[in-house]
Amino acid sequence: MDKPKTIKRNFPVLEMSCAACAARVDKTLNRQPGVQTASVNYASAMATVEYDPEICSPESLRTAVQTAGYDLVITADKEESKQEAEDAHELKYHALKHRTIWAVLLSLPIAIIGLFFMDMPHAKYIMWLLSTPVVFWLGRGFYINAWKQLKHGSANMDTLVANSTGIAYIFSLFNLFFPQFWLSRGIQPHVYFEASSMIIAFILLGRLLEERAKGNTSTAIRKLMGLQPKTVTLLTPQGELRETAIETVKIGDTLVVKPGEKIAVDGTVTEGSSYVDESMLSGEPVPVEKSVSAKVFAGTINQKGSFRFKAEKVGSETMLSQIIRMVQDAQGSKAPVQKLVDRIAAVFVPAIMGIALLAFALWLIFDPVNGFTRGLLAAVTVLIIACPCALGLATPTAIMVGIGKGAETGILIKDAESLETAKGIDTIVLDKTGTVTEGKPVVTDFIWTAETPLLKNIFYSLEVSSEHPLAEAVANHLKGEALPINNFESLTGAGISGIVNGKRYYAGNLRLMKQQHIRISESLAATAKQLTEEMKTVIWFADEQEALALAAITDRIKETSKEAVEKLRRMGIDIYMLTGDNEATAASVAKEAGIPHYRAEVLPAQKAGFIKELQQQGKRVAMVGDGINDSAALAQADLSIAMGKGSDIAIDVAKMTIISSDLRKIADAVRLSTLTVRTIRENLFWAFIYNLIGVPIAAGALYPICGFVLSPIIAGAAMAMSSVSVVTNSLRLKTKR
């Protein structure tokens, strides 16, 4: 039976005000028929949903979310969807800013009167008049959202705020107009208008700072998006240059890039040369030389030269778009630790309301005289101080900053789980070709018995006619002039031959020389033996009588591989190398790179089996590869890392991609993971400790010991700052090394 095809989409979520809101939307989406998985990230206000389009649709998902009291942006066009969400966020931010400013301006005089001028005439009435617009106009959003939640039989942070401020306001209003009720019982009635208004002001200020901080965590995305130009210079078939919008560019179009311009799409240079700043891809500051046949990528910046290139990948297919998409998907994903936080957030609000009622009841029991007043204040303070937002922001903000920082340094992380996993890696398995080595055969030595321009061109002409990858390496080295070849013949397992100017020439291995009884001089034979011992492949060039030249070819180790291995070993990570190459070559490469363990002549399926063996030994294994043959091993590993210059399949399978293919970045990725996880733990610690200490104090736990009762105003300030402190701690990741 065929597995149903599912679609995975990101939907911006509107109207969420706290972590409990995100938990409710998450629960609502996961309950819908046809939804395989759904994950809601409060920090990014994004829902990632994988669903069966035959069973449900974006419209039905939106209806379900709207029923729960929120909204989902489902516009088919991604750009429109993104713009709609951004517009909504911008509108929300400005409205929040306006409400916060007015709330602070009105609440300050109330607080001043409450602290210093309660004896002045009509003080309580002035406080009432000033607090009323704060509570019912500027703070109306809390009451509206709380009512929505109540209708659906749920509660969130807004429920806590609405209950606490509403109770404080109504209690104060009762004391203002009916003071005799308390005076007759020997109790001096107090008003708490300053508490209700200052609480709303503090919470609004906290949310404003929170929104601003959450915006700062996505700077990497905005930076990446800003790398793409809006217009391009198109060369028409008539030879005219025309400026056009980037959206109109099609595959096969020829584009002109002037000095200092950003490259708009991916393609291949057809004319001209220059140096291009590819630091956004590789993290390396040195510009890369580009000439005919070189690949260029969207978002990179041309330096002084000018060139033309043919568009090969446009729109969402460019590397820049893929990077943006990967970063967005990753920032919207959840780390395993976040699942625990979500479960806590879902029961947090009901639990806090229960504690508030319990505190009120205990005060009534143990303090018959002032129990009602103090109990009411304790209940209000508990409702205020216990904010789940800090808890909800602890993980996603750190993840967003960590993944954004990775993207800026050329490390693409597909999901939060991978970022968390990297910290626990103790074993790394490296593919040889293209990972430890350059992955491209190059000529290292070239020896002639008697070099002439004609012989050089003949050798070049033979090799350029061959499809063998080693022949390409020789041709690239010679860069000669192609001559007409007659009777060209490919000799399987041996080499090639052809006739030039009536004379037959050969290019191939030693077996071909022996087959054709070609004479090799002693000095040339000795040189060939030495090169072979150095694990280099020798290609011979000869006429019908004697060997004329030899070329030594090898796949060179990347300049950075040895340094990268040393760095990883210093971090306590064990290194293995797997290759399908022969034992001698594998041993030579491993020795040169400083890799302690290796296996040679390994088939693709055996690579995955070897990783499984290591995992059965209790090791946490990361696989690093670049080819299609590595895809099974990448899928098997606890953490899969692809080299950015490798195959698309390897990159698709892998959870991390090193864009520059520089192995040193792996150590950076492990370090980033360690810092991110540490930041998450710090955030969670402070969020838990805050509630663990704050709630009992708010309930009045210290009163029997030292007579201390926490003010609702201080509770509101502490609650607001808890969320801000968590986000600020996450943002510190940007500066950590």
GROMACS .gro file of N, CA, C and O in nm, residues 326-327 329-331 402-403 406-407 411-416 418-419 655-657 669 672:
model
   88
  326MET      N    1   1.580   2.683   0.435
  326MET     CA    2   1.634   2.593   0.537
  326MET      C    3   1.640   2.661   0.673
  326MET      O    4   1.605   2.603   0.775
  327VAL      N    5   1.684   2.788   0.673
  327VAL     CA    6   1.694   2.862   0.798
  327VAL      C    7   1.555   2.885   0.858
  327VAL      O    8   1.533   2.870   0.979
  329ASP      N    9   1.279   2.703   0.806
  329ASP     CA   10   1.227   2.576   0.854
  329ASP      C   11   1.290   2.539   0.988
  329ASP      O   12   1.223   2.491   1.079
  330ALA      N   13   1.421   2.561   0.996
  330ALA     CA   14   1.493   2.527   1.119
  330ALA      C   15   1.450   2.613   1.236
  330ALA      O   16   1.431   2.565   1.346
  331GLN      N   17   1.437   2.744   1.212
  331GLN     CA   18   1.398   2.835   1.319
  331GLN      C   19   1.256   2.808   1.368
  331GLN      O   20   1.222   2.838   1.481
  402GLY      N   21   2.072   3.075   1.758
  402GLY     CA   22   2.176   2.978   1.726
  402GLY      C   23   2.178   2.941   1.578
  402GLY      O   24   2.284   2.940   1.514
  403ILE      N   25   2.062   2.912   1.522
  403ILE     CA   26   2.052   2.875   1.381
  403ILE      C   27   2.085   2.995   1.292
  403ILE      O   28   2.151   2.980   1.188
  406GLY      N   29   2.456   3.033   1.290
  406GLY     CA   30   2.513   2.930   1.205
  406GLY      C   31   2.506   2.969   1.058
  406GLY      O   32   2.603   2.956   0.983
  407ALA      N   33   2.389   3.018   1.015
  407ALA     CA   34   2.369   3.059   0.875
  407ALA      C   35   2.464   3.170   0.836
  407ALA      O   36   2.516   3.173   0.723
  411ILE      N   37   2.710   2.773   0.812
  411ILE     CA   38   2.664   2.643   0.862
  411ILE      C   39   2.511   2.643   0.859
  411ILE      O   40   2.447   2.713   0.936
  412LEU      N   41   2.454   2.564   0.769
  412LEU     CA   42   2.308   2.557   0.758
  412LEU      C   43   2.256   2.441   0.842
  412LEU      O   44   2.297   2.327   0.823
  413ILE      N   45   2.167   2.471   0.935
  413ILE     CA   46   2.112   2.371   1.026
  413ILE      C   47   1.964   2.356   0.994
  413ILE      O   48   1.888   2.452   1.002
  414LYS      N   49   1.922   2.233   0.958
  414LYS     CA   50   1.786   2.213   0.910
  414LYS      C   51   1.681   2.216   1.020
  414LYS      O   52   1.568   2.254   0.995
  415ASP      N   53   1.714   2.171   1.139
  415ASP     CA   54   1.614   2.171   1.245
  415ASP      C   55   1.677   2.185   1.383
  415ASP      O   56   1.798   2.169   1.400
  416ALA      N   57   1.592   2.216   1.479
  416ALA     CA   58   1.637   2.240   1.615
  416ALA      C   59   1.696   2.114   1.679
  416ALA      O   60   1.791   2.121   1.756
  418SER      N   61   1.871   1.879   1.545
  418SER     CA   62   2.009   1.860   1.502
  418SER      C   63   2.104   1.953   1.577
  418SER      O   64   2.214   1.914   1.613
  419LEU      N   65   2.058   2.075   1.598
  419LEU     CA   66   2.139   2.171   1.673
  419LEU      C   67   2.163   2.122   1.815
  419LEU      O   68   2.272   2.136   1.869
  655LYS      N   69   2.122   1.680   0.788
  655LYS     CA   70   2.058   1.775   0.878
  655LYS      C   71   2.136   1.905   0.890
  655LYS      O   72   2.084   2.007   0.935
  656MET      N   73   2.265   1.899   0.855
  656MET     CA   74   2.349   2.018   0.851
  656MET      C   75   2.423   2.023   0.719
  656MET      O   76   2.456   1.920   0.662
  657THR      N   77   2.449   2.142   0.671
  657THR     CA   78   2.527   2.159   0.549
  657THR      C   79   2.636   2.263   0.573
  657THR      O   80   2.608   2.374   0.620
  669ALA      N   81   3.037   2.410   1.441
  669ALA     CA   82   2.898   2.365   1.459
  669ALA      C   83   2.878   2.299   1.596
  669ALA      O   84   2.778   2.324   1.664
  672LEU      N   85   2.886   2.573   1.850
  672LEU     CA   86   2.760   2.647   1.846
  672LEU      C   87   2.650   2.570   1.917
  672LEU      O   88   2.570   2.628   1.991
   0.00000   0.00000   0.00000
